[in-house]
Short mmCIF file of C-alpha atoms in Angstrom, two decimals:
data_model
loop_
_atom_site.label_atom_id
_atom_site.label_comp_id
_atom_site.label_asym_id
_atom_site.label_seq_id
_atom_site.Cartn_x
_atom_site.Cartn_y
_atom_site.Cartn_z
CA UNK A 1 274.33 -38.56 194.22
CA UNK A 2 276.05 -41.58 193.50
CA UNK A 3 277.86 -43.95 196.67
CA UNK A 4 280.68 -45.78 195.43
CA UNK A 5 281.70 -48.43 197.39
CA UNK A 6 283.06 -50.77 194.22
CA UNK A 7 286.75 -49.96 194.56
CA UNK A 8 286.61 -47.97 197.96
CA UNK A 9 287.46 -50.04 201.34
CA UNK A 10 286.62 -47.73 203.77
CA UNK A 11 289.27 -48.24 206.75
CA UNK A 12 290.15 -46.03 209.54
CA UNK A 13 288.57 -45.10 212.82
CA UNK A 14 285.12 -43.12 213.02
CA UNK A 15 284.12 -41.62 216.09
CA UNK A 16 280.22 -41.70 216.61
CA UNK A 17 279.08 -38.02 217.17
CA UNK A 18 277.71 -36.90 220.48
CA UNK A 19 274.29 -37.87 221.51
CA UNK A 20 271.48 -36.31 219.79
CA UNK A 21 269.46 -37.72 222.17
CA UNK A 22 271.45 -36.10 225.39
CA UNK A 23 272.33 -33.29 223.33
CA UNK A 24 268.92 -31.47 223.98
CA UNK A 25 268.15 -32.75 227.50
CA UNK A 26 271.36 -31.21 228.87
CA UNK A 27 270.39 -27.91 226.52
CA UNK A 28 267.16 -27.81 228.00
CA UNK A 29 267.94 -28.49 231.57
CA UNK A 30 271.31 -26.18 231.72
CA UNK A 31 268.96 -23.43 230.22
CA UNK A 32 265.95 -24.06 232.76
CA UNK A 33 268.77 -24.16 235.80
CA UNK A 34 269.81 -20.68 234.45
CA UNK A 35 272.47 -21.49 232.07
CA UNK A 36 271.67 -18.98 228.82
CA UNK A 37 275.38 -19.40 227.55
CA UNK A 38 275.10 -22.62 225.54
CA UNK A 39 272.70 -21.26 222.61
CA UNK A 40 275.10 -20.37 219.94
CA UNK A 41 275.45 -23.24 216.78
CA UNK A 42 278.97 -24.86 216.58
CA UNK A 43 280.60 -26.59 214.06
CA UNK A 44 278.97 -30.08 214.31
CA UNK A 45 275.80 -29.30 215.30
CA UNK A 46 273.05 -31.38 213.45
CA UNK A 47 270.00 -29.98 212.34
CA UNK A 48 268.31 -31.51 215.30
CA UNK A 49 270.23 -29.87 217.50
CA UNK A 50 270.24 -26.31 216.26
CA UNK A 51 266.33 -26.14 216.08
CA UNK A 52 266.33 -26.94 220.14
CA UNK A 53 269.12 -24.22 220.51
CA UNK A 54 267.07 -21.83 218.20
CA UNK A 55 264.07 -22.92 220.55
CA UNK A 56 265.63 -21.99 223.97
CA UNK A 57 266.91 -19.00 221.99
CA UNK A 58 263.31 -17.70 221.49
CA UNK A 59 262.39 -18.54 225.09
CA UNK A 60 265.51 -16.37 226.50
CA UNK A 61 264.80 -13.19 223.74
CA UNK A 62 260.90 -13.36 225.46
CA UNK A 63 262.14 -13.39 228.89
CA UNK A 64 264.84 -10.77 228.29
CA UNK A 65 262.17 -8.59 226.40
CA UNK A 66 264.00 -8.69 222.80
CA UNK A 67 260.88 -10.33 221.03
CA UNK A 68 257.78 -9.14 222.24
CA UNK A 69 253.86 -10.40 221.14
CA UNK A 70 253.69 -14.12 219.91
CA UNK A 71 256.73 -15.98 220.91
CA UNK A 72 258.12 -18.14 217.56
CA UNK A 73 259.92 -21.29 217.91
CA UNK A 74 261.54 -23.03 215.22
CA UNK A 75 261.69 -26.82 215.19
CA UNK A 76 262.39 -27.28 211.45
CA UNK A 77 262.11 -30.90 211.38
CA UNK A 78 262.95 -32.15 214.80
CA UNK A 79 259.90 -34.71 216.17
CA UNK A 80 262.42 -34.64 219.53
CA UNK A 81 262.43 -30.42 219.74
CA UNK A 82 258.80 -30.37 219.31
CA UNK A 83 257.37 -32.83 221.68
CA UNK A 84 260.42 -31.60 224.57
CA UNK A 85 259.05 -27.53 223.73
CA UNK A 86 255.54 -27.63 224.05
CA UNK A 87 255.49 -28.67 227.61
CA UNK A 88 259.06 -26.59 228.43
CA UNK A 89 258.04 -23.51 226.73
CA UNK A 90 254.42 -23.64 228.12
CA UNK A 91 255.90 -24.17 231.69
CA UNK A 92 259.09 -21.14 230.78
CA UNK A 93 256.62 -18.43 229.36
CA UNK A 94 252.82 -19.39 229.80
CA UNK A 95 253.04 -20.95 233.65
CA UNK A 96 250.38 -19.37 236.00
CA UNK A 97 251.63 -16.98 237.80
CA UNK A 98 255.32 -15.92 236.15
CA UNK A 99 253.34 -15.58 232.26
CA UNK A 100 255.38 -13.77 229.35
CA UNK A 101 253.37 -14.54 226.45
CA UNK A 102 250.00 -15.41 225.23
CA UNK A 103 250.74 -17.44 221.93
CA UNK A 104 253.49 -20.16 221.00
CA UNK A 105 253.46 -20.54 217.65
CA UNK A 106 256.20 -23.42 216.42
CA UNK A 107 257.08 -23.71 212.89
CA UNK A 108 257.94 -26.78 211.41
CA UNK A 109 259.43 -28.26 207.91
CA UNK A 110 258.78 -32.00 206.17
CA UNK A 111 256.37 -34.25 207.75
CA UNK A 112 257.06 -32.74 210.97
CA UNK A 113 253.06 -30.97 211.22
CA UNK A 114 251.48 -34.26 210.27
CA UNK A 115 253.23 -36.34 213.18
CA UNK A 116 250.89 -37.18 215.97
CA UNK A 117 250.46 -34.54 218.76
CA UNK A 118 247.42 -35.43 220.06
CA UNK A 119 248.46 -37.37 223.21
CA UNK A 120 250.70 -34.39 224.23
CA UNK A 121 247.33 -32.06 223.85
CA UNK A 122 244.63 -34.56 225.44
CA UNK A 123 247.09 -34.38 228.70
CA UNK A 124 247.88 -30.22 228.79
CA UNK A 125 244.25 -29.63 227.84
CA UNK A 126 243.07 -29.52 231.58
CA UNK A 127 245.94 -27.80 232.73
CA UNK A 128 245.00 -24.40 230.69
CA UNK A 129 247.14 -25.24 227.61
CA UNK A 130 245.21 -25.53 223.92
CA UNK A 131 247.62 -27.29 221.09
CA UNK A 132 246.69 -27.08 217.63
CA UNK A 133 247.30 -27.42 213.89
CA UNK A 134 247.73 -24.79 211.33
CA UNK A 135 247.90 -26.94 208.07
CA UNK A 136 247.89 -24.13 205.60
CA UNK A 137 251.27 -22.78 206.81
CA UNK A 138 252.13 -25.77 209.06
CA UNK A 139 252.53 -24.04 212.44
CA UNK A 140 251.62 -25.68 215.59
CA UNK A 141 249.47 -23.01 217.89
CA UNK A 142 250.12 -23.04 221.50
CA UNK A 143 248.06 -21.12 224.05
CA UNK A 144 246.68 -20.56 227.85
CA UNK A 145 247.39 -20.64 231.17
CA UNK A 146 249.39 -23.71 232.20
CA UNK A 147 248.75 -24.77 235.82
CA UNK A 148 250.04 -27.53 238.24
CA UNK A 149 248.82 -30.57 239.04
CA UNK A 150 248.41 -34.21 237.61
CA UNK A 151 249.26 -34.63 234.12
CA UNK A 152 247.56 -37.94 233.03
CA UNK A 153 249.01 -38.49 229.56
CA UNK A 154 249.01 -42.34 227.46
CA UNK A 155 252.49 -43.02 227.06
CA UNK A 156 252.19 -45.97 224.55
CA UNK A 157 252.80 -43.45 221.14
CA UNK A 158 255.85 -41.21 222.85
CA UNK A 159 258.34 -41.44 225.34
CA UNK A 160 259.45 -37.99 224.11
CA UNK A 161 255.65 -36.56 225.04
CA UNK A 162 256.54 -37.80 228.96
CA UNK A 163 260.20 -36.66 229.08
CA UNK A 164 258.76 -33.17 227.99
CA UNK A 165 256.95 -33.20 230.62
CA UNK A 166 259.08 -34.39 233.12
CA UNK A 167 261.51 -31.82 232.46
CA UNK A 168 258.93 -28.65 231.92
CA UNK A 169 256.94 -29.72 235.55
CA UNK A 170 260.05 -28.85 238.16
CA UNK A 171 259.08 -25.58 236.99
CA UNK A 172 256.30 -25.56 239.28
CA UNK A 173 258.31 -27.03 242.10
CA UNK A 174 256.83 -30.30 243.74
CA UNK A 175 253.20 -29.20 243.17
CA UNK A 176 252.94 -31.49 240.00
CA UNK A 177 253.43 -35.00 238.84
CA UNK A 178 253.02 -37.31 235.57
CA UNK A 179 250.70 -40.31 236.00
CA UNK A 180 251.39 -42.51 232.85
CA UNK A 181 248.54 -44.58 231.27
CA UNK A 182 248.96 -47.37 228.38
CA UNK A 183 252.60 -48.50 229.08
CA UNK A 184 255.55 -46.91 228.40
CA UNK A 185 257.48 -46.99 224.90
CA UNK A 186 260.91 -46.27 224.53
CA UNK A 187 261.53 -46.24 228.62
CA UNK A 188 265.24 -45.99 227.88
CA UNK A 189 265.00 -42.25 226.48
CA UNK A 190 262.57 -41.36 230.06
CA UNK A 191 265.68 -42.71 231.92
CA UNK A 192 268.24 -40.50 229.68
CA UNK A 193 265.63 -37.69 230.75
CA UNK A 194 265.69 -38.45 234.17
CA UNK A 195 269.64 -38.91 234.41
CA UNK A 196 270.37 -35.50 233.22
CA UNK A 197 267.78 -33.88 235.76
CA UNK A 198 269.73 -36.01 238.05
CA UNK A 199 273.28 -34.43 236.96
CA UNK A 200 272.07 -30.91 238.05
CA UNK A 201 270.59 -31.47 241.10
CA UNK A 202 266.72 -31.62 240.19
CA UNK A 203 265.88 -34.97 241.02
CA UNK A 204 262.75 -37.42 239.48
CA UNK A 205 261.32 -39.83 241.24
CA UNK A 206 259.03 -42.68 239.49
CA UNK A 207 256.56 -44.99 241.68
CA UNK A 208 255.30 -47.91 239.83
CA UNK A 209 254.10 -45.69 236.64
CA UNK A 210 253.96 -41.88 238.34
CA UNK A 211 256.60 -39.25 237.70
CA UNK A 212 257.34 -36.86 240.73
CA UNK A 213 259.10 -34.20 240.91
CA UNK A 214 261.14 -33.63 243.75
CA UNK A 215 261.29 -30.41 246.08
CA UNK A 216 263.27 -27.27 245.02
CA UNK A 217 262.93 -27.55 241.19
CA UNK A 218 265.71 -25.63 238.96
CA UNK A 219 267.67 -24.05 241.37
CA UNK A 220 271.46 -24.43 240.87
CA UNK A 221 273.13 -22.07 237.67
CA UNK A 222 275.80 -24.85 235.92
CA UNK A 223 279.00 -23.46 235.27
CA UNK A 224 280.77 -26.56 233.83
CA UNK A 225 281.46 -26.82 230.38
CA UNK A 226 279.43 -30.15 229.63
CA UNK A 227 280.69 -32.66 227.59
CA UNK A 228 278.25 -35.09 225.46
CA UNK A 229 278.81 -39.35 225.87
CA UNK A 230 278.90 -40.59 222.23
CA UNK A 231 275.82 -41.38 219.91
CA UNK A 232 274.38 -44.81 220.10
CA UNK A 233 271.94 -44.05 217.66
CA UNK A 234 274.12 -43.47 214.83
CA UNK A 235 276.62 -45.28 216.53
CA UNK A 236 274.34 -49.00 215.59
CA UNK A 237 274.98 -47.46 212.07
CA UNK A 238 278.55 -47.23 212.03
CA UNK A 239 278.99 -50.74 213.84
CA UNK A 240 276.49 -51.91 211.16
CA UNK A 241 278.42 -50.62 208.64
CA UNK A 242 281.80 -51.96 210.40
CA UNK A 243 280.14 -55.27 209.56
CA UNK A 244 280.68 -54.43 205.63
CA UNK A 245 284.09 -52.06 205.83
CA UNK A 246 287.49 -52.23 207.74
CA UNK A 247 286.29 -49.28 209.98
CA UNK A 248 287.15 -48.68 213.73
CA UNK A 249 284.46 -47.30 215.77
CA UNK A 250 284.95 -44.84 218.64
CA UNK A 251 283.39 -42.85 221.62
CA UNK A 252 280.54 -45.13 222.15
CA UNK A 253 280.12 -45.72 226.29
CA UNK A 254 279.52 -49.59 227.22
CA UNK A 255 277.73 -48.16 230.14
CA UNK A 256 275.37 -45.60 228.41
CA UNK A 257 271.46 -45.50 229.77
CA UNK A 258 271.07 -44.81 225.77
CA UNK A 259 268.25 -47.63 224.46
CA UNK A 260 270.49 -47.66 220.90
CA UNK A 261 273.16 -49.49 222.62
CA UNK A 262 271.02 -52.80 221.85
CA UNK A 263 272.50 -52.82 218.82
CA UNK A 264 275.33 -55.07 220.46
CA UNK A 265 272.71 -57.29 221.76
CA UNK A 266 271.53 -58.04 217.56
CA UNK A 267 274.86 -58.46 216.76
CA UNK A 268 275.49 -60.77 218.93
CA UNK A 269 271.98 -62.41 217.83
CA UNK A 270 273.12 -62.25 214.24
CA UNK A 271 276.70 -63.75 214.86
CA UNK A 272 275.37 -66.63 217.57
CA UNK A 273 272.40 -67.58 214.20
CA UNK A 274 275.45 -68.28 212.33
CA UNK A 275 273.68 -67.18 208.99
CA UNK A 276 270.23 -68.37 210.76
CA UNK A 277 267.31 -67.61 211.66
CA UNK A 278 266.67 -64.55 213.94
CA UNK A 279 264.17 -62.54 216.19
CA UNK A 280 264.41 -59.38 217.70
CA UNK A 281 262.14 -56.72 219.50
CA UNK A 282 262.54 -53.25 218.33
CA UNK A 283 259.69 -51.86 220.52
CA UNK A 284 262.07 -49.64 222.64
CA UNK A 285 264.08 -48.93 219.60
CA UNK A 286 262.66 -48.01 216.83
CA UNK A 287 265.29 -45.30 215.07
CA UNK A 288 268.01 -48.33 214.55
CA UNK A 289 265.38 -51.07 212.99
CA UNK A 290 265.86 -49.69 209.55
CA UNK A 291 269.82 -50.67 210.17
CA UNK A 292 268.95 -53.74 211.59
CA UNK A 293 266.62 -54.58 208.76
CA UNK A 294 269.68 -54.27 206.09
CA UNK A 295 272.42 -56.08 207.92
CA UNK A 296 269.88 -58.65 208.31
CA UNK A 297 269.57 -59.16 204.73
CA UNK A 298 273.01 -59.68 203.97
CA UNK A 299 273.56 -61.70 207.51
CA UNK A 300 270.93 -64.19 208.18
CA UNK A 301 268.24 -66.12 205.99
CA UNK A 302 265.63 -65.08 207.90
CA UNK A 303 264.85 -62.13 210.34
CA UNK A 304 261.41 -61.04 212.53
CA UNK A 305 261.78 -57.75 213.67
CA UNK A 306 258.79 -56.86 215.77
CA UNK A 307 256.95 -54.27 217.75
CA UNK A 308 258.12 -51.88 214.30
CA UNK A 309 254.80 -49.87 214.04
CA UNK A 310 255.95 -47.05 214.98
CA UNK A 311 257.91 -46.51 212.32
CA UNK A 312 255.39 -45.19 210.30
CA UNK A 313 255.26 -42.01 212.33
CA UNK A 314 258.69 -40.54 211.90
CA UNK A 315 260.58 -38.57 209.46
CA UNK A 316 259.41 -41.15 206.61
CA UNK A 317 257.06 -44.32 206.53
CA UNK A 318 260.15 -46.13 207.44
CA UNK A 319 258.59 -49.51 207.50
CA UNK A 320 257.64 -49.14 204.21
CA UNK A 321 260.69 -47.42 203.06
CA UNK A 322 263.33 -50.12 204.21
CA UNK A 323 261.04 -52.74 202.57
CA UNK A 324 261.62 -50.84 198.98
CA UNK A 325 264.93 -50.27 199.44
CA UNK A 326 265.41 -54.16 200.04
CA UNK A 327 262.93 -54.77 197.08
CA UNK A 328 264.78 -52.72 195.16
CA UNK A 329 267.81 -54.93 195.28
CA UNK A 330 265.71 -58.45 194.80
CA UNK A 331 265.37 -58.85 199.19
CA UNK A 332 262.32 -60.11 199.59
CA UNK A 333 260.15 -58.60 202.97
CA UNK A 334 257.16 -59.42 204.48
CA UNK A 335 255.57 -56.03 206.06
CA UNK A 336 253.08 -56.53 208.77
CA UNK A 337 250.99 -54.06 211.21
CA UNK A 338 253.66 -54.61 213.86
CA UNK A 339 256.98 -56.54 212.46
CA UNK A 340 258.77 -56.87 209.39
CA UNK A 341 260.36 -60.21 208.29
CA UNK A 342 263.58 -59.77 206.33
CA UNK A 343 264.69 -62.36 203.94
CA UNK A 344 268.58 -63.72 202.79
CA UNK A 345 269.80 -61.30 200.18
CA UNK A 346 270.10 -63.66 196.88
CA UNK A 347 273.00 -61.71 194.86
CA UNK A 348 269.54 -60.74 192.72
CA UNK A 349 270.79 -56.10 192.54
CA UNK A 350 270.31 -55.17 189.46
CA UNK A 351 273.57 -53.38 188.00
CA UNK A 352 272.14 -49.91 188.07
CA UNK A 353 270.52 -49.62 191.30
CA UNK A 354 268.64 -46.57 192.43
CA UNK A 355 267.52 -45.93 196.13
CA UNK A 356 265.23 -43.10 197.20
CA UNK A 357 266.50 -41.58 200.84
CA UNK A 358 262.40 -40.40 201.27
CA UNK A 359 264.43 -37.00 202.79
CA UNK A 360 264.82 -39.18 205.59
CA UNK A 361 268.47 -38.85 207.48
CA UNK A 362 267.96 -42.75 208.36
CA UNK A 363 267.02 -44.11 205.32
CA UNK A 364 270.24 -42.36 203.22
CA UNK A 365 272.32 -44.10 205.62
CA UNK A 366 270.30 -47.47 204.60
CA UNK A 367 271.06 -46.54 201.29
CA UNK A 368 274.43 -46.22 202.40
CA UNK A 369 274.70 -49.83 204.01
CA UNK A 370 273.19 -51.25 201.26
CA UNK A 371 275.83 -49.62 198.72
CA UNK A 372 278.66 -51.07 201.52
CA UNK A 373 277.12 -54.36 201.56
CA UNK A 374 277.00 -55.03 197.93
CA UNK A 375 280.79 -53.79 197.24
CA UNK A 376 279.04 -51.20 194.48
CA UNK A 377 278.34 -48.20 193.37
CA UNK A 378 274.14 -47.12 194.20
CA UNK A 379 272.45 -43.53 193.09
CA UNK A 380 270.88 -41.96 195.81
CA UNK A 381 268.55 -39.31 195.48
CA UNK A 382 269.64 -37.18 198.13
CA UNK A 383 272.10 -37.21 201.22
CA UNK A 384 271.49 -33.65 202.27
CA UNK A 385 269.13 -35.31 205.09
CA UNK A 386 271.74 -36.68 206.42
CA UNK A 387 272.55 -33.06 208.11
CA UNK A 388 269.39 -33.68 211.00
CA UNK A 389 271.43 -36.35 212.82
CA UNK A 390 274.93 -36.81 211.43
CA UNK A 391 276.54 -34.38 209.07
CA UNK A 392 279.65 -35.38 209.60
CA UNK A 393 278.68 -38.29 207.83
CA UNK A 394 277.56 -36.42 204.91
CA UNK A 395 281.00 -34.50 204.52
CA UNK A 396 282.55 -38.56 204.74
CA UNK A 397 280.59 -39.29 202.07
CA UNK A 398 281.49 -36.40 199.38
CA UNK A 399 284.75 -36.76 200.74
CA UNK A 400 285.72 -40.51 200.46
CA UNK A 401 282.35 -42.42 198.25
CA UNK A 402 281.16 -40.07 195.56
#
């Protein structure tokens, strides 16, 4: 698949898609307050999006009695439906005293199997609830009893571990609570958790690092038709890539909770270095570095991004992928346990360049930037990937670059 950007300048406005990231809170919480009417894909839908649907789909065909024996739930390759289902679906289906099944059994695709679980398990373990690994067909095996009570869990790998929790636990009404050990990553996403808890009446309350429920639990059926704020995830893309085009970008709140929306803050970092030097911690947001990593190559002469360890636990090693996508394109990068130093770009791109996407929705749209960047035309293995997070992307770029 081939991105031309040589004689293409992308103008127009580009609206950022709703928020992945709200997208399956408010699915999750509607459906736990009672709302079963929201489960159908629509045109738009990521990949992402329609595993959690699929999810709460299972969930309601156990409860109604359509499915009976080992409830399935298919999370494709979504590290956000995964770590948000354990602890609902456990609460929905194997909660002490109101238990449907015996076994979850969630299927996954990619390198979904192989991400790290193990915090998640270590913290349902003495609440009644065993998690493991099925490598041979790549099913993740949940079973038990799951009771109340204090959920001790380290919250320095996963945000998404805790905000499972948090929304799973009203389930037992105020009998639980979340005691978080290690720090917190990625606090922005808990408070995008507990916002949307908020909107339907099922309130959170956090003392120093201690999640409580409040009284009552899911009690109020939504009958609004809810409406998704804008995407700051892929939204840092398209400003990134406003930085290389004439595009316009749209439906992006100023006043989102959403951690993504940093990207204005390393903009302004980039434009205030005036071609400079540059530092910037990416511990609370890790899905935008890989951006941040290209602009900085074609923006600064030097930039530290730091706390970027975790970035060899998603979709791809994307640490290491961002650093060969530079290299291939003469950027030179220093890679380090927790940072990654980005070097001026030195008009060194060979004139046939080829950039692997690693299947990885984030690193096609670096591939993407790069190609933008450059003013040429780059081969890219694959866009398809692009479908998880942001397919309307995908159709822009069979539509107006290939």
């Amino acid at each position: 698949m081939k991105i031309n950007f040589a004689d293409n300048k992308l103008q127009g406005t580009i609206q950022a898609p709703p928020s992945k990231s709200i997208y399956h809170r408010e699915l999750i919480v509607r459906f736990l307050c009672g709302d079963r009417d929201n489960l159908e894909v629509l045109p738009g839908d990521n990949d992402d999006v329609q595993a959690t649907k699929a999810c709460l789909k299972a969930l309601k065909d156990a409860v109604d009695g359509t499915n009976k024996g080992d409830v399935i739930l298919p999370c494709n390759e979504s590290g956000s439906t995964i770590r948000f289902m354990i602890p609902v679906a456990s609460a929905f289906l194997l909660r002490d005293g109101a238990k449907v099944s015996s076994k979850l059994v969630f299927t996954t695709k990619g390198r979904l199997c192989d991400r790290p679980l193990g915090e998640l398990a270590d913290a349902m373990a003495p609440h009644g609830i065993s998690i493991t690994k099925n490598m041979e067909d790549r099913t993740v095996i949940v079973e038990g009893t799951m009771t109340s009570g204090t959920y001790t869990i380290d919250g320095s790998v996963s945000s998404q571990y805790i905000s499972g929790l948090i929304m799973a636990l009203p389930l037992f009404g105020d009998e639980s609570k979340i005691d978080v050990t290690g720090g917190i990553k990625s606090v922005h996403y808990i408070e995008l958790t507990e916002n949307v808890l908020r909107k339907y009446g099922c309130g959170i309350k956090r003392v120093d690092d201690t999640y409580l429920p409040e009284a009552g639990g899911y009690k109020t059926k939504p009958t609004d038709d809810f409406q998704v704020e804008g995407d700051w995830s892929n939204g840092a893309f398209l400003l990134c890539l406003k930085e290389f085009t004439g595009i316009e970008v749209t439906n992006l709140n100023p006043d989102s909770a959403q951690g993504d929306k940093a990207i204005v803050d390393f903009l302004k970092a980039v434009e205030d270095s005036k071609g400079g030097e540059v530092t910037f911690d990416c511990a609370d947001i890790p899905d935008i570095a890989p951006y941040m990593a290209v602009l900085a190559a074609f923006k600064t002469s030097k930039t530290t991004l730091t706390s970027t360890g975790r970035l060899r636990i998603k979709e791809s090693d994307r640490s290491k992928a961002v650093c060969e996508q530079l290299a291939a394109i003469g950027v030179k990068t220093e890679e380090n346990e927790d940072s990654i130093v980005i070097y001026a770009y030195e008009n060194t791109a060979p004139s046939d360049i080829i950039l692997e996407s690693y299947h990885d929705h984030r690193m096609a749209m670096c591939a993407v930037l790069i190609a933008a960047a450059l003013k040429t035309c780059v081969e890219i293995d694959e866009i398809d990937c692009m479908n998880k997070s942001f397919p309307e992307l995908r159709e822009l770029c069979i539509k107006e670059l290939c």
